[in-house]
PDB file of C-alpha atoms in Angstrom:
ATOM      1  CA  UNK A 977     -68.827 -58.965  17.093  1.00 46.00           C
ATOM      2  CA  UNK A 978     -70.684 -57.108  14.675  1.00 45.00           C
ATOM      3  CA  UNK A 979     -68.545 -53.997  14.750  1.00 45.00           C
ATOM      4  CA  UNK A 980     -64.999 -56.193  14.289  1.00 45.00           C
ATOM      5  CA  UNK A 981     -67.043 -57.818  10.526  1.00 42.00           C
ATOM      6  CA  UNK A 982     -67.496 -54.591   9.700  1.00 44.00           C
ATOM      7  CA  UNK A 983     -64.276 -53.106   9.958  1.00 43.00           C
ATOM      8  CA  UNK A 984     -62.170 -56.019   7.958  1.00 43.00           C
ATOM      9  CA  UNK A 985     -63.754 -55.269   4.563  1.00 47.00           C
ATOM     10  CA  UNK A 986     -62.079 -51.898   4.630  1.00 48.00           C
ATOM     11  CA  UNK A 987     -58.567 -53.735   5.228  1.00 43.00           C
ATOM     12  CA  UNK A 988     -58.368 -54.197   1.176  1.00 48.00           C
ATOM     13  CA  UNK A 989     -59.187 -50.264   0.368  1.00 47.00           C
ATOM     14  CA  UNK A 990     -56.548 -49.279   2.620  1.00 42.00           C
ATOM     15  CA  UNK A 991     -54.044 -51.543   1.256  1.00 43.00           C
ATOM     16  CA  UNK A 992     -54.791 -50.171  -2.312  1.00 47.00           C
ATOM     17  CA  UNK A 993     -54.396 -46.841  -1.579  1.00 42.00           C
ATOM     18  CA  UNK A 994     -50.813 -47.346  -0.037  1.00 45.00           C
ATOM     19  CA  UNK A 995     -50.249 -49.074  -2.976  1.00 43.00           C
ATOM     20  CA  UNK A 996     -51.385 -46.296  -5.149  1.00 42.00           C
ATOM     21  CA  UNK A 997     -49.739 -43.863  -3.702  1.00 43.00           C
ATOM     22  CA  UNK A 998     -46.258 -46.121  -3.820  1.00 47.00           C
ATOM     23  CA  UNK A 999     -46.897 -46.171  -7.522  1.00 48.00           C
ATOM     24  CA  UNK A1000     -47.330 -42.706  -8.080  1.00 46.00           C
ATOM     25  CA  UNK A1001     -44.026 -42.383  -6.194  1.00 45.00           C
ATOM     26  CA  UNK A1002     -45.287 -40.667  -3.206  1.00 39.00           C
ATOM     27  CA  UNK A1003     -43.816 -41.586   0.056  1.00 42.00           C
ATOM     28  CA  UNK A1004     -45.574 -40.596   3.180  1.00 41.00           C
ATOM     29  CA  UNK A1005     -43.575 -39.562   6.329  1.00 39.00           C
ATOM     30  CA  UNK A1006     -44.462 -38.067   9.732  1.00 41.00           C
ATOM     31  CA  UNK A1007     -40.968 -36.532  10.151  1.00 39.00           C
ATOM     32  CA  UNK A1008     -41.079 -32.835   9.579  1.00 40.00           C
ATOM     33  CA  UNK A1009     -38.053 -31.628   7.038  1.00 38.00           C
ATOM     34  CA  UNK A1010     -36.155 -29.009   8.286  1.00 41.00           C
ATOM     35  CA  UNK A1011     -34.413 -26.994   5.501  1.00 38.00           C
ATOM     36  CA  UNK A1012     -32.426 -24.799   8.067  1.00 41.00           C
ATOM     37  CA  UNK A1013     -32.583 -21.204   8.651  1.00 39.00           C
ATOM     38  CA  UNK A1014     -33.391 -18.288   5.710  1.00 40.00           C
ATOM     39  CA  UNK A1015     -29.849 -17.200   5.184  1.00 39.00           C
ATOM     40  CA  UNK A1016     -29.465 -13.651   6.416  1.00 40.00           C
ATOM     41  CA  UNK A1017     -29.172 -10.668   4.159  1.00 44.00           C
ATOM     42  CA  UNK A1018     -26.702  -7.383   5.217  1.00 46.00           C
ATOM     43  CA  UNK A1019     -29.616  -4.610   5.204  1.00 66.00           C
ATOM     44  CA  UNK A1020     -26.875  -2.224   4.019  1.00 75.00           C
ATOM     45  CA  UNK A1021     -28.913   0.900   6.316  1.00 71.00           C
ATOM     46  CA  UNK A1022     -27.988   1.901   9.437  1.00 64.00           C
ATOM     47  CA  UNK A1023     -30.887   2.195  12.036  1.00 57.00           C
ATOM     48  CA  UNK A1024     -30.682   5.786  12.669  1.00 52.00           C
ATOM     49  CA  UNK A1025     -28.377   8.681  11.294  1.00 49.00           C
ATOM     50  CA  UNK A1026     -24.680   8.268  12.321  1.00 50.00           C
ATOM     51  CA  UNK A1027     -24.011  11.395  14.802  1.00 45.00           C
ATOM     52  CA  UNK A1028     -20.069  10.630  14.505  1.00 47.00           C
ATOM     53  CA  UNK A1029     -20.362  11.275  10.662  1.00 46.00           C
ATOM     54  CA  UNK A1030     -22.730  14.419  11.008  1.00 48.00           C
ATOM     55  CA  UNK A1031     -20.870  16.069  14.051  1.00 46.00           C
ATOM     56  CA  UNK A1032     -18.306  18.001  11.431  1.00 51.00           C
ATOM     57  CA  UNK A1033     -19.257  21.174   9.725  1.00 66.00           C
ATOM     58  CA  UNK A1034     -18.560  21.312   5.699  1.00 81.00           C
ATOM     59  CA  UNK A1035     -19.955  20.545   2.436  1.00 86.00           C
ATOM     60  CA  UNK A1036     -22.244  17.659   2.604  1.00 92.00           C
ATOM     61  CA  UNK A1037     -21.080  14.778   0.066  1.00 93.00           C
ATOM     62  CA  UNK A1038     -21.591  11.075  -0.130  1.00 94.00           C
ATOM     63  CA  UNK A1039     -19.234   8.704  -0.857  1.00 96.00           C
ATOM     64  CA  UNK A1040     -19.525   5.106  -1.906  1.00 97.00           C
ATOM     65  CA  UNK A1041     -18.925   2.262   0.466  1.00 97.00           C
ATOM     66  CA  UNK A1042     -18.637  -1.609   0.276  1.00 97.00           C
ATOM     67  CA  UNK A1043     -21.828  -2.977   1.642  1.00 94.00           C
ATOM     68  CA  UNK A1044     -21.896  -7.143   0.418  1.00 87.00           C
ATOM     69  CA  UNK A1045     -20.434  -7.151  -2.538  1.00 88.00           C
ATOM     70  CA  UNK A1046     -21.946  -3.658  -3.686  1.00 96.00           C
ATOM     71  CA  UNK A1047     -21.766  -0.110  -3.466  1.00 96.00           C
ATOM     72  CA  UNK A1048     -23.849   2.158  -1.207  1.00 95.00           C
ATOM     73  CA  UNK A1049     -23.374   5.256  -0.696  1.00 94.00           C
ATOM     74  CA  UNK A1050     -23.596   7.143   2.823  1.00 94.00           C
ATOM     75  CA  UNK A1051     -23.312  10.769   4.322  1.00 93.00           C
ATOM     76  CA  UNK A1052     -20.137  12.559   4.979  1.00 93.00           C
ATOM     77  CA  UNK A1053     -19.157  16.349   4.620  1.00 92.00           C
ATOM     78  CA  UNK A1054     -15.791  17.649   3.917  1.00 91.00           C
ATOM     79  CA  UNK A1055     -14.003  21.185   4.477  1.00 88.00           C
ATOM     80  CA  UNK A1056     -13.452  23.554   1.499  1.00 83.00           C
ATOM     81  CA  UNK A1057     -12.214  27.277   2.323  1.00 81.00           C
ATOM     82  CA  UNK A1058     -14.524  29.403   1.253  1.00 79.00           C
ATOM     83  CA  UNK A1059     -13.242  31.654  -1.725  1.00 74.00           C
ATOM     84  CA  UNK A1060     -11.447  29.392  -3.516  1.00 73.00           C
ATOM     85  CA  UNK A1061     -11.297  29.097  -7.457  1.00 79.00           C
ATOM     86  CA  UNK A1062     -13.013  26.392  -9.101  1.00 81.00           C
ATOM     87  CA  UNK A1063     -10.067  24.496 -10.139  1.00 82.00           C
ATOM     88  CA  UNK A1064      -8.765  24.350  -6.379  1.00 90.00           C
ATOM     89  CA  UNK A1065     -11.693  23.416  -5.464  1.00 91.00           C
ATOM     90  CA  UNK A1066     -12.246  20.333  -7.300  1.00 92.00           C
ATOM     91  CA  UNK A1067      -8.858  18.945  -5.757  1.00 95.00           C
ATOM     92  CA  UNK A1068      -9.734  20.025  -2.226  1.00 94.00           C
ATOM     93  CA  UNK A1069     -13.443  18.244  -2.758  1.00 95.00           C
ATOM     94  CA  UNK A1070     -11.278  15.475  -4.240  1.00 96.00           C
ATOM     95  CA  UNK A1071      -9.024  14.821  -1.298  1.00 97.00           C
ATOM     96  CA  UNK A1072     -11.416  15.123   1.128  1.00 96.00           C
ATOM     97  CA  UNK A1073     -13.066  12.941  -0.521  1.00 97.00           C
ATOM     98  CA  UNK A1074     -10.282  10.372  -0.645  1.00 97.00           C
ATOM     99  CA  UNK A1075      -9.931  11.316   3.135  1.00 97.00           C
ATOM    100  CA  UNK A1076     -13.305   9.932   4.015  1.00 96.00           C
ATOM    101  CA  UNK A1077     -12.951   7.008   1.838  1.00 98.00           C
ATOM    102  CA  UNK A1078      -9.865   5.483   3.851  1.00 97.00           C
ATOM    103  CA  UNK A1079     -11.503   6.529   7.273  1.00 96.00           C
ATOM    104  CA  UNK A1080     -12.693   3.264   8.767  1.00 94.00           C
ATOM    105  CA  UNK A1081     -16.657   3.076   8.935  1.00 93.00           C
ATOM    106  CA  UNK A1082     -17.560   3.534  12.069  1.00 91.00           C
ATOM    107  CA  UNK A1083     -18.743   0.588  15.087  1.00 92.00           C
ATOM    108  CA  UNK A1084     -22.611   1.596  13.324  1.00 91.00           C
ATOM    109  CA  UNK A1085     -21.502   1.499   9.692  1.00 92.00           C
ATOM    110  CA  UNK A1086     -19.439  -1.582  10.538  1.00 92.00           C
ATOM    111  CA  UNK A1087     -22.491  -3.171  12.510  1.00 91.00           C
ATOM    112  CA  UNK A1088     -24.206  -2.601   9.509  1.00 91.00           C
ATOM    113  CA  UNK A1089     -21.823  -4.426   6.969  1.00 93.00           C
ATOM    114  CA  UNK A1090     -20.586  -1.285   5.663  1.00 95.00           C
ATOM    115  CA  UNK A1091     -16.167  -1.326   4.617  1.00 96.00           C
ATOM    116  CA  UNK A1092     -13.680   0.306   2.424  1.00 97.00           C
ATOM    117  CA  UNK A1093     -10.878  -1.127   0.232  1.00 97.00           C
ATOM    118  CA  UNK A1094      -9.279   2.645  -0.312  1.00 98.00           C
ATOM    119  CA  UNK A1095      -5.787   2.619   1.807  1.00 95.00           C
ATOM    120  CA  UNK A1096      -4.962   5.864   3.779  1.00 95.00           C
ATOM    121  CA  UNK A1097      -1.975   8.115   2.455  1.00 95.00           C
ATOM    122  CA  UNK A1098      -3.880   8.116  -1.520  1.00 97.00           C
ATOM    123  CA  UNK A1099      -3.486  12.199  -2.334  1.00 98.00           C
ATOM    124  CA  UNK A1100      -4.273  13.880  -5.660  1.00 97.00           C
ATOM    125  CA  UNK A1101      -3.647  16.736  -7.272  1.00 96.00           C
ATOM    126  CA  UNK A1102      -4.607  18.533 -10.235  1.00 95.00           C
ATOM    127  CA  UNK A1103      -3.859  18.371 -14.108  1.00 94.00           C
ATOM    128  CA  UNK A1104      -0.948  18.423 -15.454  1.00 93.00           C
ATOM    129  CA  UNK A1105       0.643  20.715 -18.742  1.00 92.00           C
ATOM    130  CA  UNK A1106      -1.050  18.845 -21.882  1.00 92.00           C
ATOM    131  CA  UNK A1107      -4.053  17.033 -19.263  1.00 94.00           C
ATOM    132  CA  UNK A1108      -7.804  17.844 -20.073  1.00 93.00           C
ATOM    133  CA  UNK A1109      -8.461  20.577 -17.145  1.00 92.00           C
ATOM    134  CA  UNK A1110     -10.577  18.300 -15.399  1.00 93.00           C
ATOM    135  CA  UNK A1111      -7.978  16.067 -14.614  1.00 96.00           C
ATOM    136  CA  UNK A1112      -7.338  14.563 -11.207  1.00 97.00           C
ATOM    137  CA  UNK A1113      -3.877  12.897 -10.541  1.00 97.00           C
ATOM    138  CA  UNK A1114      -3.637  10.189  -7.448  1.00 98.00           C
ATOM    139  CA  UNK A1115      -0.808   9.139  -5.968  1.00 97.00           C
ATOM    140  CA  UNK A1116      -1.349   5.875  -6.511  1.00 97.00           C
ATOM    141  CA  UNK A1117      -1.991   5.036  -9.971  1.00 96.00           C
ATOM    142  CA  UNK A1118      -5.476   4.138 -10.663  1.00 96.00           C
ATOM    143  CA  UNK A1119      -3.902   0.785 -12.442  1.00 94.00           C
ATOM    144  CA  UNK A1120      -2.479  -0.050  -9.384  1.00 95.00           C
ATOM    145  CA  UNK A1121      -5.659   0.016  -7.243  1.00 96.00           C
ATOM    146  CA  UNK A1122      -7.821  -3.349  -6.579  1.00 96.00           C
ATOM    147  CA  UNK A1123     -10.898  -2.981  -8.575  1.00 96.00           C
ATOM    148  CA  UNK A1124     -13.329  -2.540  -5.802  1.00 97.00           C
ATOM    149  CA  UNK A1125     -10.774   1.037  -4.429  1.00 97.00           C
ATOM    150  CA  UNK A1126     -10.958   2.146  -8.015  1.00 98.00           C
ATOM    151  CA  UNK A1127     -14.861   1.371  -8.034  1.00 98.00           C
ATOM    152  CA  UNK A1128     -15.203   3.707  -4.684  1.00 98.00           C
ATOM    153  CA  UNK A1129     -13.069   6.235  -6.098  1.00 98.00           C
ATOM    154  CA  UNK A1130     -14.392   6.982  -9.554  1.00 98.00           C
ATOM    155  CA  UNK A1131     -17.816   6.518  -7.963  1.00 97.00           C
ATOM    156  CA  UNK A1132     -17.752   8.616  -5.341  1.00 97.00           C
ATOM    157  CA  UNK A1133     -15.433  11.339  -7.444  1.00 97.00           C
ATOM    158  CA  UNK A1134     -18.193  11.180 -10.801  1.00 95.00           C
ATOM    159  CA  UNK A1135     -20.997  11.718  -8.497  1.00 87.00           C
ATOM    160  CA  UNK A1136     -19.770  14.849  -6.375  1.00 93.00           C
ATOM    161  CA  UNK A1137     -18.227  18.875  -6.905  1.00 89.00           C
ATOM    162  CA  UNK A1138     -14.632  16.845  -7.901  1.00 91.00           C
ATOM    163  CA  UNK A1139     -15.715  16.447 -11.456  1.00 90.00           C
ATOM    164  CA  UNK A1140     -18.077  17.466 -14.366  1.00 82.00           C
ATOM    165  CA  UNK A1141     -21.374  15.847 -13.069  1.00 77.00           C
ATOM    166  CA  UNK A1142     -22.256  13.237 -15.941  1.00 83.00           C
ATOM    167  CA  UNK A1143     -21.244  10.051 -13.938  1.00 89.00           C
ATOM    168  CA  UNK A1144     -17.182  10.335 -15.382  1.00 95.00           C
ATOM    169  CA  UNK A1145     -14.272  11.374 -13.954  1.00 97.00           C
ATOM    170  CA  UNK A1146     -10.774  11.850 -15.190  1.00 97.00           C
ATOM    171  CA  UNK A1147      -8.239  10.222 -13.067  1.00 97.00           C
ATOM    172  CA  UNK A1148      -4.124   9.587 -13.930  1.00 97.00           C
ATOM    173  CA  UNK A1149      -1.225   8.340 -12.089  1.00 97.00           C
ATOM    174  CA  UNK A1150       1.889   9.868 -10.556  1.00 95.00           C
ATOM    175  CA  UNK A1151       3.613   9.221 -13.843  1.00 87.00           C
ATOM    176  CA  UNK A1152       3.833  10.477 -17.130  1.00 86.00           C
ATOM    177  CA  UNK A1153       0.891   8.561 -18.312  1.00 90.00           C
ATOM    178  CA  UNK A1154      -1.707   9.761 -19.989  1.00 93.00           C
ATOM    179  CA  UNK A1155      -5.255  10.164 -17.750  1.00 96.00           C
ATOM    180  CA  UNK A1156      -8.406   8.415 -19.094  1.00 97.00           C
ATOM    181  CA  UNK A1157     -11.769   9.019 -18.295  1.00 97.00           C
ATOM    182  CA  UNK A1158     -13.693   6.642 -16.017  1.00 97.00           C
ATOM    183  CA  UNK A1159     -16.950   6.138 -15.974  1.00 96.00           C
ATOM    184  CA  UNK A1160     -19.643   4.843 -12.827  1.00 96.00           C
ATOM    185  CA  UNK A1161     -22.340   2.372 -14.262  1.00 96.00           C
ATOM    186  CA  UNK A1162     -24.744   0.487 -13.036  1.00 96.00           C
ATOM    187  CA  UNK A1163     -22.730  -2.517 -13.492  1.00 96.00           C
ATOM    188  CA  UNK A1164     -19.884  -0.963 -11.408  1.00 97.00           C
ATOM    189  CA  UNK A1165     -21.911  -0.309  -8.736  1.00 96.00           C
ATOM    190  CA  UNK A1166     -23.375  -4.015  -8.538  1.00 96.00           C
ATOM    191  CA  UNK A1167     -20.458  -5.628  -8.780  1.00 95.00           C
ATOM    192  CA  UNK A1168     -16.953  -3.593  -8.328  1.00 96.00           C
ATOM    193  CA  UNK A1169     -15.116  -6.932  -7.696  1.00 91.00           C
ATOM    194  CA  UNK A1170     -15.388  -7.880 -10.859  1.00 91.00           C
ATOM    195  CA  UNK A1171     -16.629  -5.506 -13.063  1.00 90.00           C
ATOM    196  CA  UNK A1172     -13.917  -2.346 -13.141  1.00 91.00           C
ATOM    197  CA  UNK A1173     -14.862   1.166 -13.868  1.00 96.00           C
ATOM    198  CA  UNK A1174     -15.294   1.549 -18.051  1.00 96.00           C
ATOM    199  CA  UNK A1175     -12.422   3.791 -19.425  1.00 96.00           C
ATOM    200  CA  UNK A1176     -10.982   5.599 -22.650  1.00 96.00           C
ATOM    201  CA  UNK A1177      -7.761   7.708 -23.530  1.00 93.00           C
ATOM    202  CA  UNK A1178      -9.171  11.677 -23.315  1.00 91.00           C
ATOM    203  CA  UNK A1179      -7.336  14.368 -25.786  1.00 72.00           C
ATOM    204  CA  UNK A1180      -5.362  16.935 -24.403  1.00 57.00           C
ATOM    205  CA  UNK A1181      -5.643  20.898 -24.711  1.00 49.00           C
TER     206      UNK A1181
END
């Protein structure tokens, strides 16, 4: 009997502390929340080196892929004969280049999120009479490539023995159009769906 009197004075506390709480606008619960599953991220890396992409002898390069919605590069290589000038050179780089750009990753690139927007049958060829001599000439115009092909391409091309080394490249159409000079930024590389490869006109000799 004595233990039951001296439990009911506590009744009051109890009830004033729910109350509190109710006014702060705190509401208890027992149910856990579940907020689902950390989305998953594409790791963009492949878990060891690619033998399919390593098995061919030639001059290493990399070339930018779509990983997300970003640009990575990975390994490739790419035949040049040895002895040729400088100016065939730059195409040959160039097209194999382009060449390993429309090759489909392969099953460990594409397990790994990597793809590529460049179509196959894109060739190019060098400058023109009045072009800068640095000029590369697709097939395709570069106007008429979605932004994230043109983002691979200029990337890829800026960064490797197909142009002058400082991050531009000059690319021009089938046509009589003038070539412009593209340039690879940060920005590009982030976001090629929506941010195209900077340009400008670039005088003739």
């Amino acid at each position: 009997m004595t233990a039951r009197l001296t439990a009911v004075p506590r009744l009051p506390a109890v009830v004033a502390l729910a109350l509190l709480l109710a006014g702060c606008g705190i509401r208890a619960t027992e149910v856990p929340t579940n907020f689902g599953p950390a989305p998953s991220r594409v790791q963009c890396s492949l878990s060891e080196p690619d033998v399919s992409t390593q098995a061919a002898r030639g001059l290493p390069v990399q070339v930018f892929l779509l990983c997300g919605s970003a640009l990575v590069t990975v390994d490739r290589t790419v035949r040049v004969p040895d002895g040729a000038a400088d100016s065939e050179r730059r195409v040959l780089v160039a097209q194999g280049l382009l060449d390993q750009l429309a090759t489909p990753p392969s099953a460990a690139e594409k397990e790994a999120g990597y793809s590529t927007d460049v179509r196959d049958g894109i060739t190019v060829g060098g400058p023109r009479p009045g072009d800068p001599e640095d000029t590369l000439r697709l097939s395709t115009a570069p106007a008429g490539l979605t932004s994230y092909a043109l983002a691979q391409i200029v990337c890829t091309f800026s960064d490797s023995a197909a142009a002058e080394g400082d991050g531009s490249v000059v690319l021009g159409g089938p046509g009589t159009g003038a070539p412009r000079r593209y340039e690879c930024t940060d920005e590009v590389r982030a976001r090629p769906g929506s941010a195209e490869p900077p340009s400008k006109a670039v005088a003739g000799e």
